PDB file of C-alpha atoms in Angstrom:
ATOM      1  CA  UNK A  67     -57.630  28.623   4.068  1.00  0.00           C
ATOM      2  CA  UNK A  68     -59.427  32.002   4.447  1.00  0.00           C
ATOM      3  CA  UNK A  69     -59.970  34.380   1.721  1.00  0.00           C
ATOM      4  CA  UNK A  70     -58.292  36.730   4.317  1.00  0.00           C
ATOM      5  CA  UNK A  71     -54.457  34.530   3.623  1.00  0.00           C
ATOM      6  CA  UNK A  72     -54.944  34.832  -0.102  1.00  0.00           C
ATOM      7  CA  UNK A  73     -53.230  38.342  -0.317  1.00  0.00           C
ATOM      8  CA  UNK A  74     -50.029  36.489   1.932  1.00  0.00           C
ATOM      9  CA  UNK A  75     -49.834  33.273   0.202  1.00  0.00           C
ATOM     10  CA  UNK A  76     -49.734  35.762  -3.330  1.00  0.00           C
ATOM     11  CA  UNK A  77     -47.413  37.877  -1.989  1.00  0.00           C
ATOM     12  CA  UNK A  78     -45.204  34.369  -1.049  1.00  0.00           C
ATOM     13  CA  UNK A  79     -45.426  33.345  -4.297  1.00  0.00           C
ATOM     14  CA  UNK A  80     -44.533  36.503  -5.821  1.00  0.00           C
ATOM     15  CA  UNK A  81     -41.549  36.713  -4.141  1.00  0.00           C
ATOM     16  CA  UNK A  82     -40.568  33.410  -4.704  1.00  0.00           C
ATOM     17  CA  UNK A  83     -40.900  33.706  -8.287  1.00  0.00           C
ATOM     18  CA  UNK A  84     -39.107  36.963  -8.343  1.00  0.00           C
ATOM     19  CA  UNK A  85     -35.657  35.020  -6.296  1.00  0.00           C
ATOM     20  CA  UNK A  86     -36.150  31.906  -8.125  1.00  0.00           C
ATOM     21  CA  UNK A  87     -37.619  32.504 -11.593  1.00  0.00           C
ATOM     22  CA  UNK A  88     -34.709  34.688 -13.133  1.00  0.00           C
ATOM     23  CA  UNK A  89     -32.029  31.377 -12.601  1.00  0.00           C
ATOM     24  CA  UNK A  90     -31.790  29.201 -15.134  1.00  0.00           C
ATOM     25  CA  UNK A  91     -30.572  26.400 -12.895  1.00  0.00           C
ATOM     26  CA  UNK A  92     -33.781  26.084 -10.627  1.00  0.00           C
ATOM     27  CA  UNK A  93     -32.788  23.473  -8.609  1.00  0.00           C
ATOM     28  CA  UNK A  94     -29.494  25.450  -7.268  1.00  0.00           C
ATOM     29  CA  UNK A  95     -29.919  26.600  -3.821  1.00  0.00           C
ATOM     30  CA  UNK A  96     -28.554  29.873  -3.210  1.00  0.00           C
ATOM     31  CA  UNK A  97     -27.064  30.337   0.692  1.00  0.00           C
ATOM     32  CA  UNK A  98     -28.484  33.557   2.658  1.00  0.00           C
ATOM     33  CA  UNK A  99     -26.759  34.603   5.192  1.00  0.00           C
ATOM     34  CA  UNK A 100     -28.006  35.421   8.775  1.00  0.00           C
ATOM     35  CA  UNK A 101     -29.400  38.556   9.011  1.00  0.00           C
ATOM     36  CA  UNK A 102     -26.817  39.799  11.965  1.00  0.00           C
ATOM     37  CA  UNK A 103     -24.011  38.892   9.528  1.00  0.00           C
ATOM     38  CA  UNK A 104     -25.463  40.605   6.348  1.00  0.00           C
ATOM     39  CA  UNK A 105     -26.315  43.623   8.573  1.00  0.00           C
ATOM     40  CA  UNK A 106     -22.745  44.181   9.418  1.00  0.00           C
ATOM     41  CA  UNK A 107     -21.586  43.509   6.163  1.00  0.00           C
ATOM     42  CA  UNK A 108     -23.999  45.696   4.351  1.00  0.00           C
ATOM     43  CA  UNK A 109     -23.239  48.615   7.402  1.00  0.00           C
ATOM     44  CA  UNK A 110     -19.609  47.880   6.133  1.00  0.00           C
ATOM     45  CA  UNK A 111     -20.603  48.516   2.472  1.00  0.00           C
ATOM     46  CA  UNK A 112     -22.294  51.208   3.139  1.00  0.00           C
ATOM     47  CA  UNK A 113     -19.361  53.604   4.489  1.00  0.00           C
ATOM     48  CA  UNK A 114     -17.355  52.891   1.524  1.00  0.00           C
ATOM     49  CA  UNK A 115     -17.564  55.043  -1.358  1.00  0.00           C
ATOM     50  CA  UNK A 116     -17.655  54.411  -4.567  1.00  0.00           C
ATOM     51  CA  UNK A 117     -14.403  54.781  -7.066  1.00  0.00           C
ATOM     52  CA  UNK A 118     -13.614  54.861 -10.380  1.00  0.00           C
ATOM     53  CA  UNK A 119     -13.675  51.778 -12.410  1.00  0.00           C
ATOM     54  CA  UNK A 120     -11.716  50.233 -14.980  1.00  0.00           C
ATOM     55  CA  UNK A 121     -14.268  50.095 -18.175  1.00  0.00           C
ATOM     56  CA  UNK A 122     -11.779  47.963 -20.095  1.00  0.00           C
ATOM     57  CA  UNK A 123     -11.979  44.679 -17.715  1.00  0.00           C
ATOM     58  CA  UNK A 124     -13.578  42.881 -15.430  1.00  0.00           C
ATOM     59  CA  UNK A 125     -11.664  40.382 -13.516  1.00  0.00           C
ATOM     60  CA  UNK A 126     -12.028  36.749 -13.551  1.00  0.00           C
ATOM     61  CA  UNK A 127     -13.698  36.952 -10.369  1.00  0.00           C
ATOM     62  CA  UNK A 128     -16.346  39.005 -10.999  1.00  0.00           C
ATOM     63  CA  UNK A 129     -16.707  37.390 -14.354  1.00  0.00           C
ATOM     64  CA  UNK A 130     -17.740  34.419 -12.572  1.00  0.00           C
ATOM     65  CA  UNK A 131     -20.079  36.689  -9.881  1.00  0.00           C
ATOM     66  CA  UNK A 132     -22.085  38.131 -13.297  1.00  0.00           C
ATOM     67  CA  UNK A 133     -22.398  34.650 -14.204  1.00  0.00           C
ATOM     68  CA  UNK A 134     -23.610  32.996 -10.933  1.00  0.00           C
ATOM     69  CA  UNK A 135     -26.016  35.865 -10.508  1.00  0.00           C
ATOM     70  CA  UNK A 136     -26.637  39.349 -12.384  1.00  0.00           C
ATOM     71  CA  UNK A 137     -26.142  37.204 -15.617  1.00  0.00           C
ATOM     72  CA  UNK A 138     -29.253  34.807 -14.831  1.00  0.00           C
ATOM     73  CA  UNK A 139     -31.473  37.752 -15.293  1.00  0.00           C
ATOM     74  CA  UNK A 140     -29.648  40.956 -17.417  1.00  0.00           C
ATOM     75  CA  UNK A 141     -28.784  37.702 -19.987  1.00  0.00           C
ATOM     76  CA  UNK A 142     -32.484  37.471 -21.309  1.00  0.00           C
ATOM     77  CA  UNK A 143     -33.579  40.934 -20.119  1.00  0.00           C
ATOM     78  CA  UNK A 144     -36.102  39.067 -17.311  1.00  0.00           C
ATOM     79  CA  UNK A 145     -38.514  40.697 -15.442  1.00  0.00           C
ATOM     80  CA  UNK A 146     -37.730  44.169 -16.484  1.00  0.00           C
ATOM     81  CA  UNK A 147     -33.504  44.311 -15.969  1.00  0.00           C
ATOM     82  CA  UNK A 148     -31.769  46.005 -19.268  1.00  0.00           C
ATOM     83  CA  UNK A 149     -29.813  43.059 -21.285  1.00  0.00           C
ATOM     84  CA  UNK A 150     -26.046  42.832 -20.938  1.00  0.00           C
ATOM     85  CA  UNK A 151     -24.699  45.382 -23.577  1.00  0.00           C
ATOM     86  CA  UNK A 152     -27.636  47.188 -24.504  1.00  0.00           C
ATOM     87  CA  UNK A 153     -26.767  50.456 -24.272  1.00  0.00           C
ATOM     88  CA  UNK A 154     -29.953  51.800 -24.706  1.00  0.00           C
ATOM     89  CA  UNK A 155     -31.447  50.489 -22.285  1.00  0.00           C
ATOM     90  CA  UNK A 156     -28.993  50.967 -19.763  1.00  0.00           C
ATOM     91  CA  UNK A 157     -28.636  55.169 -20.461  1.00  0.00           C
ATOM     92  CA  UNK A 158     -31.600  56.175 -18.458  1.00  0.00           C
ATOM     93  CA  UNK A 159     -30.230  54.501 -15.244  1.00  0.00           C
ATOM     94  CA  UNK A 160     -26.763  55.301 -15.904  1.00  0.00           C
ATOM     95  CA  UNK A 161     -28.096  58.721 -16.444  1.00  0.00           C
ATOM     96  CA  UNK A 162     -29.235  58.651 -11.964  1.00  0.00           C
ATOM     97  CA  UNK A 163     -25.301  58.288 -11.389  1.00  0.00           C
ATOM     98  CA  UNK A 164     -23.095  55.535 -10.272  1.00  0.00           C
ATOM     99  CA  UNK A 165     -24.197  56.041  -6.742  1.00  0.00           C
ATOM    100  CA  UNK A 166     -27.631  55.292  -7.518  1.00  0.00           C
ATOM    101  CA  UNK A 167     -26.977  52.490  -9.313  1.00  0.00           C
ATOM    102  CA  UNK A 168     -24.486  51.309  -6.601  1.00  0.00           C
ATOM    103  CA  UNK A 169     -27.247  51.600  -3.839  1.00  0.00           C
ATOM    104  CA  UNK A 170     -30.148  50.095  -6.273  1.00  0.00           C
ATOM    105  CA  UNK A 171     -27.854  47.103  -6.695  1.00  0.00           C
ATOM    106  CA  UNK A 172     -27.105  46.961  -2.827  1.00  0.00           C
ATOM    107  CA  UNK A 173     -30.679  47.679  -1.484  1.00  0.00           C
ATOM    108  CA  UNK A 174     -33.402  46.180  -4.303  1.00  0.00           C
ATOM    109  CA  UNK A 175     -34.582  48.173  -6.932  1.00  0.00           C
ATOM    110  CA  UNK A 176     -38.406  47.306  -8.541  1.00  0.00           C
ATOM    111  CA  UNK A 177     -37.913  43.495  -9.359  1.00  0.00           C
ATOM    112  CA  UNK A 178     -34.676  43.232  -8.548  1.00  0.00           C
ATOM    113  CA  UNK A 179     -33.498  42.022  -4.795  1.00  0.00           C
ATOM    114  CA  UNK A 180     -31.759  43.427  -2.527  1.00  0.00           C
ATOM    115  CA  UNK A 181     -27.773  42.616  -3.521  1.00  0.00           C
ATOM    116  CA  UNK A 182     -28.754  41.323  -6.285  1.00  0.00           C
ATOM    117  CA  UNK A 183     -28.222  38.098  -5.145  1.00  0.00           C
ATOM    118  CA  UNK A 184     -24.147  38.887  -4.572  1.00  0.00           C
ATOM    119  CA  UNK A 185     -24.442  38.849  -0.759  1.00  0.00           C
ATOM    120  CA  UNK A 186     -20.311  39.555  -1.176  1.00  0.00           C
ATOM    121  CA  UNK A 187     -20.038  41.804  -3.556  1.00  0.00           C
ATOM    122  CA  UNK A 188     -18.269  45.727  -2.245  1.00  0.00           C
ATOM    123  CA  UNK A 189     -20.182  48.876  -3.863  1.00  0.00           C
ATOM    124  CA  UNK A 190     -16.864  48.850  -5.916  1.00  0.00           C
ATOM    125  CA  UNK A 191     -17.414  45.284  -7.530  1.00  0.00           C
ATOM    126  CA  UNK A 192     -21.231  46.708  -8.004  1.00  0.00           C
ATOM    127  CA  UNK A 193     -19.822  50.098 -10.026  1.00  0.00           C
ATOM    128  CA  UNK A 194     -17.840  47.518 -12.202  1.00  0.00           C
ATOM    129  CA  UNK A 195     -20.785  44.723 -12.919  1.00  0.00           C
ATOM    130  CA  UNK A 196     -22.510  47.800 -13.572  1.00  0.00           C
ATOM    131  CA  UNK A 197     -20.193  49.330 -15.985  1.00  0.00           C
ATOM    132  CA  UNK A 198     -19.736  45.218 -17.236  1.00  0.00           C
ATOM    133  CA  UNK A 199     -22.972  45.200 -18.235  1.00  0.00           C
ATOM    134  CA  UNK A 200     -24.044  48.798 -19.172  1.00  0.00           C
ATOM    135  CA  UNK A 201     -20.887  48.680 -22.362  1.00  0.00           C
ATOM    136  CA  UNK A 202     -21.754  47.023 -25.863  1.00  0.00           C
ATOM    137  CA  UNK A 203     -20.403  43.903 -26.730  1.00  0.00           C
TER     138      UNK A 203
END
């Protein structure tokens, strides 16, 4: 291997840590789709805008998306995200506006991927994991 690789096979790892280290369950295997099909859908995404949010609940369904993939990081606070119900740490970000927050979640924000991991989640499922996780508990 040349010394020339080293910044590559770094970068490789870095990335791999960054999809793979947050989950708990290390040994799941988390489907991508093709990038034709997550164009379109995130070109779909994209045109919708955002709307208002119930604060109260979040349905069963998106219970289950926090779970399977915001959760395995904004649980423990890894890598940088603000901790489920820490409302302090969420009030800077909120502060940027729902859209922001919307299109950090969609397009990869510092640490965190692109989607988030929640390849089918709508900007409106994003506002309400959002507002899920920004309320105290």
């Amino acid at each position: 291997m040349s010394i020339y690789n080293l910044p590559r096979v770094f970068a490789a790892l870095a990335f791999g840590a960054l999809l793979f280290g947050c989950t708990e369950k290390s040994q799941e295997v988390v489907e991508v789709p093709e990038e034709p099909a997550q164009k379109a859908a995130v070109q779909q995404v994209e045109s919708q805008p955002v709307t208002e949010v119930d604060t109260a609940h979040i349905s069963p369904e998106l219970l289950e998306t926090y779970q399977q993939t915001c959760g395995s990081c904004h649980e423990k606070g890894l890598v940088g995200a603000p901790k489920t119900g820490d409302v302090e740490a969420w009030k800077p970000r909120l502060a940027k506006g729902m859209d922001t927050m919307v299109k950090h979640a969609r397009d990869g924000f510092n640490a965190m991927p692109p989607a988030g991991l929640c390849y089918h989640c709508s900007d409106e499922d994003y506002a309400a994991l959002i507002t899920y996780m920004s309320t105290a508990r």
